[in-house]
PDB file of C-alpha atoms in Angstrom:
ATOM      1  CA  UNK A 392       4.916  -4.421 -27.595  1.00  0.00           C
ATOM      2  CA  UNK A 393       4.948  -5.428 -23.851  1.00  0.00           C
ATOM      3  CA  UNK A 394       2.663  -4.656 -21.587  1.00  0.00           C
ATOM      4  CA  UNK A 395       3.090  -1.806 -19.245  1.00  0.00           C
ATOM      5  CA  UNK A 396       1.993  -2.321 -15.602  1.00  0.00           C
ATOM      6  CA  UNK A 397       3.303   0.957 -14.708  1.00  0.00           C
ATOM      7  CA  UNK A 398      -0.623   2.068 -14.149  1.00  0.00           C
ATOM      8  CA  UNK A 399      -0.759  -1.127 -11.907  1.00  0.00           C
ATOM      9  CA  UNK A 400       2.403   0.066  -9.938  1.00  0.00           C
ATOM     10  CA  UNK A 401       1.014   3.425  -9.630  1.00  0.00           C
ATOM     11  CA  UNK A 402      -1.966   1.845  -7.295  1.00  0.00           C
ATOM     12  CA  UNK A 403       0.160  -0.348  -5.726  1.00  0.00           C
ATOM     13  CA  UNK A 404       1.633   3.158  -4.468  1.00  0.00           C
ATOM     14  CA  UNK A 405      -1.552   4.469  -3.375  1.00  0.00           C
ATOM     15  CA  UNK A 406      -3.077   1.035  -1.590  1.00  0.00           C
ATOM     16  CA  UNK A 407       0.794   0.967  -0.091  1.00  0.00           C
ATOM     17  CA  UNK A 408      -0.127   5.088   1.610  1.00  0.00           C
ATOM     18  CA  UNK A 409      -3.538   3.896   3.132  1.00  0.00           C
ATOM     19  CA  UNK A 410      -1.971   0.923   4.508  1.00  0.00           C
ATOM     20  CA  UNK A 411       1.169   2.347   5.763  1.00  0.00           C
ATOM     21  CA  UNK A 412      -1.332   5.112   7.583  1.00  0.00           C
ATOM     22  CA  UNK A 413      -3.888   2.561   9.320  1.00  0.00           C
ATOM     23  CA  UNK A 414      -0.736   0.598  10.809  1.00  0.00           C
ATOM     24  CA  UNK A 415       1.617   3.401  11.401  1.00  0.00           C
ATOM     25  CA  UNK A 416      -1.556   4.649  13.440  1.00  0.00           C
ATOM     26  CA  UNK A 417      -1.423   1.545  15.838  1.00  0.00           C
ATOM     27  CA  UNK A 418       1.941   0.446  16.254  1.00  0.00           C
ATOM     28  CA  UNK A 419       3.104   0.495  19.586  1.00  0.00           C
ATOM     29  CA  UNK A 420      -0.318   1.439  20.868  1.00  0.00           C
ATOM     30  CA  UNK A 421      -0.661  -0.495  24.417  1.00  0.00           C
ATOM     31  CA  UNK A 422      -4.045  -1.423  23.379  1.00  0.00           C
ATOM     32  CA  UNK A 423      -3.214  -2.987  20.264  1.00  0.00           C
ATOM     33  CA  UNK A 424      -5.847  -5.950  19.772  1.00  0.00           C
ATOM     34  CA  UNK A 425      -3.928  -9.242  19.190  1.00  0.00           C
ATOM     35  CA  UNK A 426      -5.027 -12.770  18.826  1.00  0.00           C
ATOM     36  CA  UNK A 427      -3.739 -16.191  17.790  1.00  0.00           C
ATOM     37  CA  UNK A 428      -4.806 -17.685  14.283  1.00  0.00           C
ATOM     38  CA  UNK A 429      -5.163 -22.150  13.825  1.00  0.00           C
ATOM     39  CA  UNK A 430      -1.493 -22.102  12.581  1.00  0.00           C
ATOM     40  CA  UNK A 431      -0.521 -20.504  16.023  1.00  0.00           C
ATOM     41  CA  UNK A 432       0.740 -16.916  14.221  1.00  0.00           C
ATOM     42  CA  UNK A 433      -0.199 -14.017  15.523  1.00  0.00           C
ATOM     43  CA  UNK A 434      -2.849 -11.498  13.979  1.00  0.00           C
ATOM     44  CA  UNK A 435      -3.657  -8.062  14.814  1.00  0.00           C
ATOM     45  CA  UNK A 436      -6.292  -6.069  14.768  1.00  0.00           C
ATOM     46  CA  UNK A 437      -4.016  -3.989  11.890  1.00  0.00           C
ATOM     47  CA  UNK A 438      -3.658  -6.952  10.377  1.00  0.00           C
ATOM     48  CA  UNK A 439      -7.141  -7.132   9.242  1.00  0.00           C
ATOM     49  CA  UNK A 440      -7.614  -3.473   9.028  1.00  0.00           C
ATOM     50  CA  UNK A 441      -4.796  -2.861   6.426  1.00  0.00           C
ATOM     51  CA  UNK A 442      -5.693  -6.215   4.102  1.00  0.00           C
ATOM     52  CA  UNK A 443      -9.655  -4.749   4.419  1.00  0.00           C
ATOM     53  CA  UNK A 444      -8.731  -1.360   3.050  1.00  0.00           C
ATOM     54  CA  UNK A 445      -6.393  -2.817  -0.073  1.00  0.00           C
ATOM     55  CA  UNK A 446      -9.199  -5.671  -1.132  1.00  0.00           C
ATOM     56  CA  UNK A 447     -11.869  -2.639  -0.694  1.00  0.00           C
ATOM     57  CA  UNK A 448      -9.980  -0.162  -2.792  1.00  0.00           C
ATOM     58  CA  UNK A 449      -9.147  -2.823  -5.575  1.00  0.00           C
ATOM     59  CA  UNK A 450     -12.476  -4.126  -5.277  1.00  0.00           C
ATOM     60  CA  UNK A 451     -13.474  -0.262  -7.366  1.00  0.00           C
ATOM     61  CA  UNK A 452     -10.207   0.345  -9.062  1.00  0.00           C
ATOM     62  CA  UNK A 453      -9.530  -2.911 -10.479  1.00  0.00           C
ATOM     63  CA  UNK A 454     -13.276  -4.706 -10.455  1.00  0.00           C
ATOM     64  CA  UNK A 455     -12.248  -7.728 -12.713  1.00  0.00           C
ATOM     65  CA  UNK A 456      -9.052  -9.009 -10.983  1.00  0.00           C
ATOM     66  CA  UNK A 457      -9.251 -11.300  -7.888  1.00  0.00           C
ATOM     67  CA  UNK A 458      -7.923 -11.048  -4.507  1.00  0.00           C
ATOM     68  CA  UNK A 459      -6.131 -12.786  -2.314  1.00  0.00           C
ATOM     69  CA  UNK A 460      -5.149 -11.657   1.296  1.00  0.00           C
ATOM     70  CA  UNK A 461      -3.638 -13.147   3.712  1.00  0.00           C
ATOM     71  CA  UNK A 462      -6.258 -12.795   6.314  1.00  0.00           C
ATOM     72  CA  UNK A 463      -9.285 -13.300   4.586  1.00  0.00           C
ATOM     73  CA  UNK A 464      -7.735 -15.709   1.927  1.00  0.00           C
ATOM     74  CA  UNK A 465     -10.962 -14.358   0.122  1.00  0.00           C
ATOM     75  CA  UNK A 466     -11.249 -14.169  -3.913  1.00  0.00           C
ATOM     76  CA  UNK A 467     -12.848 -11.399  -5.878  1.00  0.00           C
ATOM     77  CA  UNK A 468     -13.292 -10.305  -9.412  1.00  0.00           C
ATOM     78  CA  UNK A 469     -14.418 -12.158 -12.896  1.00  0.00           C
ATOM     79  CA  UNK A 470     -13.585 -16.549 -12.714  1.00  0.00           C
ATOM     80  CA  UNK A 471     -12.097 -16.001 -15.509  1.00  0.00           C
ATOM     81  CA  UNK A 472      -9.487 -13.397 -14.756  1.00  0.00           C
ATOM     82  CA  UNK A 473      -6.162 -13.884 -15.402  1.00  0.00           C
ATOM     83  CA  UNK A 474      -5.016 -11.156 -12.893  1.00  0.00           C
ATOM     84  CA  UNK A 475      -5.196 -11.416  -9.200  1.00  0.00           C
ATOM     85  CA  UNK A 476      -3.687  -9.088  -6.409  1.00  0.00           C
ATOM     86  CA  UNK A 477      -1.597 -11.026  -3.501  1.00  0.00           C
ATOM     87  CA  UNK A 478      -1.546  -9.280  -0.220  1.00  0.00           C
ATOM     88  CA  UNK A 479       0.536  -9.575   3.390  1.00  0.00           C
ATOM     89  CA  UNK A 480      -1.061  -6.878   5.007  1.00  0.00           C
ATOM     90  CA  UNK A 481       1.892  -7.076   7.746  1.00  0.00           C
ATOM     91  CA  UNK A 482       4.349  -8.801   6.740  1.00  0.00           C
ATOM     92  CA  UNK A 483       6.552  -8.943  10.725  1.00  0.00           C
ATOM     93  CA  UNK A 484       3.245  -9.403  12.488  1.00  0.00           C
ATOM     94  CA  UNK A 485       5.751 -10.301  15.513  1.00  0.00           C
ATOM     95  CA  UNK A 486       7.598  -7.880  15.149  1.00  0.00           C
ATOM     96  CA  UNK A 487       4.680  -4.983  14.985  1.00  0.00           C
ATOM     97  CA  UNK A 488       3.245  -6.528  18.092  1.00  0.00           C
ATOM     98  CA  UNK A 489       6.554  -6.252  20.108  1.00  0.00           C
ATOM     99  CA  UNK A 490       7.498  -2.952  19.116  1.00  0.00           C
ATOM    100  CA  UNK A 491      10.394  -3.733  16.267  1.00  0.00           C
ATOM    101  CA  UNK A 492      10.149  -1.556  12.989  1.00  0.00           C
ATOM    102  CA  UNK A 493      11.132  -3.932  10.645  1.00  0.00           C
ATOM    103  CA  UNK A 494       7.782  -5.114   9.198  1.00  0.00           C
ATOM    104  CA  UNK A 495       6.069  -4.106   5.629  1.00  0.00           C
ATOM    105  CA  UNK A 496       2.758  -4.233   3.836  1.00  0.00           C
ATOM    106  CA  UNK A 497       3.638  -6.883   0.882  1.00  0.00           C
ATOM    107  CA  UNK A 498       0.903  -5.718  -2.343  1.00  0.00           C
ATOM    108  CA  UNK A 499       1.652  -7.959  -5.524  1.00  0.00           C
ATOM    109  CA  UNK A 500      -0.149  -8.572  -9.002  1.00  0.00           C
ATOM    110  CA  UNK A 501       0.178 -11.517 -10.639  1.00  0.00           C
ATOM    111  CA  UNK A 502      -0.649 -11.616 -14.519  1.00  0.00           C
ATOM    112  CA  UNK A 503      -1.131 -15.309 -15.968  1.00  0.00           C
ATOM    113  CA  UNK A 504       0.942 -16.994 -13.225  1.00  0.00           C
ATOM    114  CA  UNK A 505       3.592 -14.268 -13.343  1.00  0.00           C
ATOM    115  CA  UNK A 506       4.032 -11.589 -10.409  1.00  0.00           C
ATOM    116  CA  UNK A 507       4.746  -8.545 -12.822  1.00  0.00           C
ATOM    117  CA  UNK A 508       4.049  -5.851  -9.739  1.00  0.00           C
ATOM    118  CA  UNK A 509       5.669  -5.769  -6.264  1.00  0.00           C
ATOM    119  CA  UNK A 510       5.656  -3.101  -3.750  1.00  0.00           C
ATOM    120  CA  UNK A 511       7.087  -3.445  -0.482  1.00  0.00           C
ATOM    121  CA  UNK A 512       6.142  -0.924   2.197  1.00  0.00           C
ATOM    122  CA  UNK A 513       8.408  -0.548   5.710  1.00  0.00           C
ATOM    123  CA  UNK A 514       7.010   2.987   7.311  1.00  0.00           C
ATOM    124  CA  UNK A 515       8.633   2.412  10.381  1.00  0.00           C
ATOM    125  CA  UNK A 516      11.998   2.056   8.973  1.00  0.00           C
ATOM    126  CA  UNK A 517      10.915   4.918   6.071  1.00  0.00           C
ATOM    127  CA  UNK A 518      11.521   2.518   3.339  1.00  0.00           C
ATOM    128  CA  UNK A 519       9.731   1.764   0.172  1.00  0.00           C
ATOM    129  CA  UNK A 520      10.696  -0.933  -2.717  1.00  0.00           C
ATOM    130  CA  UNK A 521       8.871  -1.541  -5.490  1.00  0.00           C
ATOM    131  CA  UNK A 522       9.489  -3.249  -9.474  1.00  0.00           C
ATOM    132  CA  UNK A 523       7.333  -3.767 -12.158  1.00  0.00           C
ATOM    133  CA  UNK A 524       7.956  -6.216 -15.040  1.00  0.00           C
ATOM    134  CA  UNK A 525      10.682  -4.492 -17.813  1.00  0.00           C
ATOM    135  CA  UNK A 526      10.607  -1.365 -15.379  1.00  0.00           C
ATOM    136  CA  UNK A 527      13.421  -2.475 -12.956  1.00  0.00           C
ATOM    137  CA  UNK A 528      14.126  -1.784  -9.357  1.00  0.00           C
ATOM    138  CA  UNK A 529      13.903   1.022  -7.120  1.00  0.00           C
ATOM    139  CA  UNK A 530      13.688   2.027  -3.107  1.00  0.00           C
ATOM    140  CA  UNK A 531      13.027   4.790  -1.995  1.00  0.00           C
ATOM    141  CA  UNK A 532      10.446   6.974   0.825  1.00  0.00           C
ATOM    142  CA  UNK A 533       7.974   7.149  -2.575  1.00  0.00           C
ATOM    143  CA  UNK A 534       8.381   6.999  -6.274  1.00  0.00           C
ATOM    144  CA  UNK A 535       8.990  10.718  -6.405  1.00  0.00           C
ATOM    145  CA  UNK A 536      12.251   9.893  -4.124  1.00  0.00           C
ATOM    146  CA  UNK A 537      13.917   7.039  -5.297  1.00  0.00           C
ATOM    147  CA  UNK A 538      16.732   5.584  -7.023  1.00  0.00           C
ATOM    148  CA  UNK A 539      17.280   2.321  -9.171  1.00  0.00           C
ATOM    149  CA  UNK A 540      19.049  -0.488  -7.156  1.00  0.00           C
ATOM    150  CA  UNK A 541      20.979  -3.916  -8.449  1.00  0.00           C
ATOM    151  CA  UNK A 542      22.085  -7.205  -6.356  1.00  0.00           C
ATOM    152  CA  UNK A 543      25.508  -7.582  -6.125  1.00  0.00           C
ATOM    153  CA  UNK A 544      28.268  -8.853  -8.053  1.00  0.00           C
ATOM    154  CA  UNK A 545      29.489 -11.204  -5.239  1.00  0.00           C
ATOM    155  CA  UNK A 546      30.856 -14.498  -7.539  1.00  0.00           C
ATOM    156  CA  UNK A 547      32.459 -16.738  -4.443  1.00  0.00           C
ATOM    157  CA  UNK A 548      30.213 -17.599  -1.084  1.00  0.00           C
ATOM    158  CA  UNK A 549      33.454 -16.928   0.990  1.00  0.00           C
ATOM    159  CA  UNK A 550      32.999 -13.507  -0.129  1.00  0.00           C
ATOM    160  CA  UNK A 551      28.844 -13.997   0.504  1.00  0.00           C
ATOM    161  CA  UNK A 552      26.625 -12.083   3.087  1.00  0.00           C
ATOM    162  CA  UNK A 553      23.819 -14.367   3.886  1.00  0.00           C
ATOM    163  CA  UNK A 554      20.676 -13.755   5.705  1.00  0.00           C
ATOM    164  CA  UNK A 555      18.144 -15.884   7.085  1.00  0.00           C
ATOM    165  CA  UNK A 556      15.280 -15.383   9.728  1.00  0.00           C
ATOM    166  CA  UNK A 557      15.639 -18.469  11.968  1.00  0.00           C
ATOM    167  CA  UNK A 558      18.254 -21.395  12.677  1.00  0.00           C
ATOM    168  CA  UNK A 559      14.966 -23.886  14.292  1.00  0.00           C
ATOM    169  CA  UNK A 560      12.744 -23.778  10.937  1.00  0.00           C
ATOM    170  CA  UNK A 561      15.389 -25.616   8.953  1.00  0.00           C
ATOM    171  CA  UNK A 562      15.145 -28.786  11.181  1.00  0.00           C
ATOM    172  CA  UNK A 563      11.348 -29.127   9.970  1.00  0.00           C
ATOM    173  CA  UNK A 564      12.707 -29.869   6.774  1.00  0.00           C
ATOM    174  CA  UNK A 565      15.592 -32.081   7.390  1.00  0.00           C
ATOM    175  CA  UNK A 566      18.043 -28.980   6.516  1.00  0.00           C
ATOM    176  CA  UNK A 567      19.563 -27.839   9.490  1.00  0.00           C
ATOM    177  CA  UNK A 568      23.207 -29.824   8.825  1.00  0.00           C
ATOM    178  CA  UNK A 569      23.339 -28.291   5.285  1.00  0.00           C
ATOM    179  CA  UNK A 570      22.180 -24.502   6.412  1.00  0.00           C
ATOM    180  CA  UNK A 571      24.715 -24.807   9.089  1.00  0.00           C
ATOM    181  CA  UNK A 572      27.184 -25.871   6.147  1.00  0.00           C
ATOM    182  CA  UNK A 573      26.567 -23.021   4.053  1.00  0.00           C
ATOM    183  CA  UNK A 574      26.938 -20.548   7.254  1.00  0.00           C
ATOM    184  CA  UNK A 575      30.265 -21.253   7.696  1.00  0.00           C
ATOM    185  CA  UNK A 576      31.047 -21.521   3.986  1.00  0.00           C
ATOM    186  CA  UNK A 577      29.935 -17.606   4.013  1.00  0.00           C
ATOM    187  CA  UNK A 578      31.680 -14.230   4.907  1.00  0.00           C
ATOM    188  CA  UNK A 579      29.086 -13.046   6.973  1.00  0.00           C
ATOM    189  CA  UNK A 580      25.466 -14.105   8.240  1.00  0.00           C
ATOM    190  CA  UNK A 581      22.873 -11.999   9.777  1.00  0.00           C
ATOM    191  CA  UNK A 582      19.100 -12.753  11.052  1.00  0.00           C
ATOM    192  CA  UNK A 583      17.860  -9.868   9.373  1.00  0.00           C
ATOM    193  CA  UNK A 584      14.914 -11.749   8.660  1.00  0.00           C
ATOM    194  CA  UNK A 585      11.425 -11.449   7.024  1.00  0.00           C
ATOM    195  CA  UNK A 586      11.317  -9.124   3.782  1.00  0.00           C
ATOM    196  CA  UNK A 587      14.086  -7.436   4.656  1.00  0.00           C
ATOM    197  CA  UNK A 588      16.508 -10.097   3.760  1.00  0.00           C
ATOM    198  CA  UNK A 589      15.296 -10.471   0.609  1.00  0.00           C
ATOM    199  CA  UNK A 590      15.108  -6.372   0.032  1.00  0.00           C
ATOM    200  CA  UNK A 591      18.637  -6.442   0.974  1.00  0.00           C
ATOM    201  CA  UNK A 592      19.800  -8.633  -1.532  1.00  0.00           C
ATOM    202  CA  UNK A 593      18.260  -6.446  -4.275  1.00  0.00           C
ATOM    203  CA  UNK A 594      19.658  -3.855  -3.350  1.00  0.00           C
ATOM    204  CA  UNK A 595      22.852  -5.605  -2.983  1.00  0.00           C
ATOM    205  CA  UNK A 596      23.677  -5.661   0.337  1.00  0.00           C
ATOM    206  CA  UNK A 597      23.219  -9.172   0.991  1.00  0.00           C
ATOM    207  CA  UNK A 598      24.057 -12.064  -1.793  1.00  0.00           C
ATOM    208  CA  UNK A 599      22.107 -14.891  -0.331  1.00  0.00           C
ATOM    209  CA  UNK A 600      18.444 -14.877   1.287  1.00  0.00           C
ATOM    210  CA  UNK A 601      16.880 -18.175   2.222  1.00  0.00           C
ATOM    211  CA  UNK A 602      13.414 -19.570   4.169  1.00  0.00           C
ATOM    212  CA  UNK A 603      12.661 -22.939   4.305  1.00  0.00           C
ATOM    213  CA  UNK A 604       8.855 -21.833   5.232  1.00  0.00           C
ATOM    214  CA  UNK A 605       6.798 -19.396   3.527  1.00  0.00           C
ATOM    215  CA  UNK A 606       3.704 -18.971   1.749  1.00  0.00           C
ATOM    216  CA  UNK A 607       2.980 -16.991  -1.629  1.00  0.00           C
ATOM    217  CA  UNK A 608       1.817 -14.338   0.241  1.00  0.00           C
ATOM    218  CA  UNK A 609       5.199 -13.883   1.918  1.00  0.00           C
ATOM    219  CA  UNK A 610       7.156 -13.757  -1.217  1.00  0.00           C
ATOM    220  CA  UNK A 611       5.051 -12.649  -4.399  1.00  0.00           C
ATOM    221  CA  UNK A 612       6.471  -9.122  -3.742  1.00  0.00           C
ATOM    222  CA  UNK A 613       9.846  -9.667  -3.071  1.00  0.00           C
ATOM    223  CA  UNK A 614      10.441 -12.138  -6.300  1.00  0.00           C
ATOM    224  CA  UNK A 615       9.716  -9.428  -8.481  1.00  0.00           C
ATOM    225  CA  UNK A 616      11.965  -6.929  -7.152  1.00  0.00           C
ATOM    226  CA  UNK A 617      14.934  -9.036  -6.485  1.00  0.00           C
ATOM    227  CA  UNK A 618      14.397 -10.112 -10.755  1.00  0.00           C
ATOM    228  CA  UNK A 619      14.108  -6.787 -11.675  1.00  0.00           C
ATOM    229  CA  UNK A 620      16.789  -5.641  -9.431  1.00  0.00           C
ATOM    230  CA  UNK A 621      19.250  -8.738 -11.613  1.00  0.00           C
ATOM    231  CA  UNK A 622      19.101 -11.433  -8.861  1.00  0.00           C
ATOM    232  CA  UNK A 623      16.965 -14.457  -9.082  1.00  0.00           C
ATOM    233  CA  UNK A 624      14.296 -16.014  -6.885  1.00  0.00           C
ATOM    234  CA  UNK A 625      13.684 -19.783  -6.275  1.00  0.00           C
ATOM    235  CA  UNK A 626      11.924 -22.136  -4.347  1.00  0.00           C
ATOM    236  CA  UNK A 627      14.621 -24.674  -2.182  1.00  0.00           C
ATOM    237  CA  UNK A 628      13.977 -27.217  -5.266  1.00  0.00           C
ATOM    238  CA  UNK A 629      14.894 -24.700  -8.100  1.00  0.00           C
ATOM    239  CA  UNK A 630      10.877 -23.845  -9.215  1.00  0.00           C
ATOM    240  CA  UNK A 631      11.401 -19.861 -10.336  1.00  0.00           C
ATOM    241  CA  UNK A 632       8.701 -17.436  -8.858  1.00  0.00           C
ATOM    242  CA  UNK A 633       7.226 -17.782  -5.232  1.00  0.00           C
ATOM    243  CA  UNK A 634       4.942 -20.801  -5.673  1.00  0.00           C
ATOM    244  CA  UNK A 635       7.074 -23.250  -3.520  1.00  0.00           C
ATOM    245  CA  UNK A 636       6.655 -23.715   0.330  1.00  0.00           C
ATOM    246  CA  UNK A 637      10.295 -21.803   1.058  1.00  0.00           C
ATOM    247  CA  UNK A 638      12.650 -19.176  -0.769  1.00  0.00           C
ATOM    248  CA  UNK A 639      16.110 -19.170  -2.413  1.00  0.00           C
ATOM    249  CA  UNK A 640      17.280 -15.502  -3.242  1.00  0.00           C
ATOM    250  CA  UNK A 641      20.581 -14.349  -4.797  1.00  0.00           C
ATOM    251  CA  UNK A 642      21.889 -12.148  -6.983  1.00  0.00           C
ATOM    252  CA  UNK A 643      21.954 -15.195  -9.395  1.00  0.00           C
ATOM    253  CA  UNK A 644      25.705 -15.451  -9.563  1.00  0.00           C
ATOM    254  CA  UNK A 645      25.744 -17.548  -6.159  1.00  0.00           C
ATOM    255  CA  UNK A 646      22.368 -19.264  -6.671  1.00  0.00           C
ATOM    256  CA  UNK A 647      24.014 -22.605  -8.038  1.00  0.00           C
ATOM    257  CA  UNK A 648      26.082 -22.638  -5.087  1.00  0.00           C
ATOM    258  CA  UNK A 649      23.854 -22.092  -2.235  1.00  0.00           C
ATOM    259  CA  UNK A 650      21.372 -24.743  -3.877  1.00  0.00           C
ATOM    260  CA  UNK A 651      24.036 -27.125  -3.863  1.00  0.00           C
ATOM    261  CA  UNK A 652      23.673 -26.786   0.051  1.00  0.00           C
ATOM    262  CA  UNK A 653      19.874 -25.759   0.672  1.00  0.00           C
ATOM    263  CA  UNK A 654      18.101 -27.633  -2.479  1.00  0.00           C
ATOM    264  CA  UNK A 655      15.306 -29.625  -0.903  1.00  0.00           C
ATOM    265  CA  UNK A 656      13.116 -32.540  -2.748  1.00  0.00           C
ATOM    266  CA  UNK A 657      11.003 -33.801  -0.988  1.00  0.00           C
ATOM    267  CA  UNK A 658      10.299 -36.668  -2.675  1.00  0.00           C
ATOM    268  CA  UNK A 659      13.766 -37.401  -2.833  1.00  0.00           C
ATOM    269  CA  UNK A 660      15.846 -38.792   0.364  1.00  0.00           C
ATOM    270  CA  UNK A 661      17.547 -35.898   1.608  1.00  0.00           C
ATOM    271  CA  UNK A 662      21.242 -36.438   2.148  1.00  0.00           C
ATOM    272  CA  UNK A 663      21.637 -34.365   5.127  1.00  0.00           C
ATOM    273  CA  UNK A 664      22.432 -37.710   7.465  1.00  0.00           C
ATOM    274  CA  UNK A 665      26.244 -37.527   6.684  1.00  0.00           C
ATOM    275  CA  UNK A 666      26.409 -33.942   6.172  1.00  0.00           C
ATOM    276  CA  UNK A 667      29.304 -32.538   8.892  1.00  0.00           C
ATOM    277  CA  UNK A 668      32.363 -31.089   9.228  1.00  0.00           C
ATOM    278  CA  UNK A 669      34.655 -34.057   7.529  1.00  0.00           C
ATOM    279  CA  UNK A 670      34.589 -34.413   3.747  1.00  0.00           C
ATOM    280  CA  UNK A 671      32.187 -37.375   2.791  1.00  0.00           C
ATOM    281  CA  UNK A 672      32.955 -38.697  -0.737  1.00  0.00           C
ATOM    282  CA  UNK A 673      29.205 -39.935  -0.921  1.00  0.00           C
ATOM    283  CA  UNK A 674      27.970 -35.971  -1.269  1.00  0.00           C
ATOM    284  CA  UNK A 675      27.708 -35.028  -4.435  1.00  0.00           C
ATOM    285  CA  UNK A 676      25.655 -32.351  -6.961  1.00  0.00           C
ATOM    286  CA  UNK A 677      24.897 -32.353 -10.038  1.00  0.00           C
ATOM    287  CA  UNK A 678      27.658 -31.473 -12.075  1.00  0.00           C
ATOM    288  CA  UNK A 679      27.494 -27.354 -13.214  1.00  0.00           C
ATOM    289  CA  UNK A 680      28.397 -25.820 -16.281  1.00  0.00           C
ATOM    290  CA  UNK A 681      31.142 -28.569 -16.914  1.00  0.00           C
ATOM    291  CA  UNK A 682      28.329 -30.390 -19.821  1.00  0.00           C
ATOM    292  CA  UNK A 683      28.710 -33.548 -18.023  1.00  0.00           C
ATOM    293  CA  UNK A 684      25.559 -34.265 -17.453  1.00  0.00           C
ATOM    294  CA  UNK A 685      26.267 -38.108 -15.886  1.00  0.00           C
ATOM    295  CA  UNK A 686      29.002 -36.254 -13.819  1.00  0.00           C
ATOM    296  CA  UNK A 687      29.059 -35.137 -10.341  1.00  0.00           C
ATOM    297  CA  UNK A 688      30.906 -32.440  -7.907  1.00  0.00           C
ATOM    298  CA  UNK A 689      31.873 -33.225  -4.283  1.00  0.00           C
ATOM    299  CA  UNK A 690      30.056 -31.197  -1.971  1.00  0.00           C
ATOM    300  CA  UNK A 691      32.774 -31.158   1.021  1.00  0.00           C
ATOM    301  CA  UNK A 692      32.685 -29.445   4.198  1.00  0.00           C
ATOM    302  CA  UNK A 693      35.996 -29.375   5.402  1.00  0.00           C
ATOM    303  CA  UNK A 694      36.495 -26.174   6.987  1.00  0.00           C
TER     304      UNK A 694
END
């Protein structure tokens, strides 16, 4: 039989109420305490408060898994453990400070390098997502309101919502060309940004989600609600889960497509120099479900 992590979900639920109460208490206050970390992000005073309260609570509930937060980047529980809890305290630390409700606490459980628990807490927008592993995917205020939600059944990107949170971050990874590509190959794009792009798409109002920066503690939430919801979750060079630098998300029918424009290896020359609006014969993809496998498609970008 497989194991439940419903118990686990159940906390997540409960660390998810204290947290959405110490920064529900603090944003917009004018006296917010905020301060600039090495990487030149932005942490508040809520920041730490929240990701204090979760590692403290889990430190007596759950006294043999480890921790990892964010802030304190600290690790608890038995060496041995094959459990650990990953934590954004505020995920939209930006947007908290400036006054914007779309930010979230991010609480995640990984089990033997598998996130099998995600919760994903927005109080300002009244929003709650959560999955476990086998359980599926639901939204809701809490998990006495909710209902089950599914990615969308969007087959063709010209049919495609796409989401992103910001045009600049592309060009640190040679991507911009090809992003800019698969925006105009799409129906519609929106900056919707952060977790919310990625919530969208599990719930199926967005097909495509994409980062090209991001750390685990960013996306070991999300990736197991946008699985559970039917979608699937990537880094840009195909690794499933959320232990690459940078996030693919679809509702797995467009994932082939949008990595035929996003797919990043670094260790690999990217081809984004002739990438442009004129079809260029010397793009090409690896060849999909045609079982060629010395094939290739043209990637063209005639629009």
């Amino acid at each position: 039989m497989a194991h439940s992590y419903a118990d686990d979900l159940r906390l997540a639920h409960v660390l998810a109420d204290a947290a959405d109460n110490l920064s529900m208490d603090r944003f917009g206050a004018i006296d917010l305490e905020v301060s600039t970390k090495p990487d030149m992000t932005w942490v508040t005073e809520s920041d730490r408060a929240v990701e204090e309260a979760v590692r403290r609570t889990l430190k007596t509930a759950r006294t043999r898994d480890a921790f990892f937060g964010e802030e304190s980047g600290q690790q608890d529980g038995s060496v041995a453990s094959a459990r650990r809890w990953i934590v954004d305290p505020i995920d939209g630390t930006s947007n908290f400070v400036r006054g914007v409700p779309v930010w979230a606490t991010l609480i995640a459980l990984e089990d033997d390098g598998e996130i099998v628990v995600g919760l994903v807490s927005a109080p300002a927008l009244g929003r709650r997502w959560w999955a476990h592993s086998g359980g599926g995917a639901f939204t809701g205020k809490s998990a006495m309101n909710a209902r089950q939600i599914q990615v969308s059944r969007v087959a063709d990107l010209t049919a495609a919502s796409l989401s992103f949170s910001s045009v600049e971050s592309w060009e640190d990874i040679g991507k911009e060309q090809a992003f800019a590509a698969l925006t105009r190959q799409c129906w519609r794009t929106r900056g919707y940004g952060d977790f919310w792009s990625y919530m969208l798409v599990a719930e199926g109002a967005v097909d495509i989600a994409a980062e090209p920066e991001l750390n685990v503690w960013d996306m070991a939430a999300l990736d197991v609600i946008v699985r559970e919801a039917g979608g699937r979750f990537t880094s840009l060079a195909g690794q499933d889960g959320p232990w690459g630098a940078n996030a693919l998300a679809t509702n797995g029918r467009l994932h082939d497509a949008a990595m035929a424009y996003l797919g990043h290896f670094p260790d690999v020359d990217p081809l984004d120099h002739g990438w442009g609006d004129e079809d260029d014969p010397s793009l090409t993809v690896p060849a999909q479900d045609s079982g060629d496998s010395e094939g290739g498609t043209v990637l063209g970008f005639d629009r």
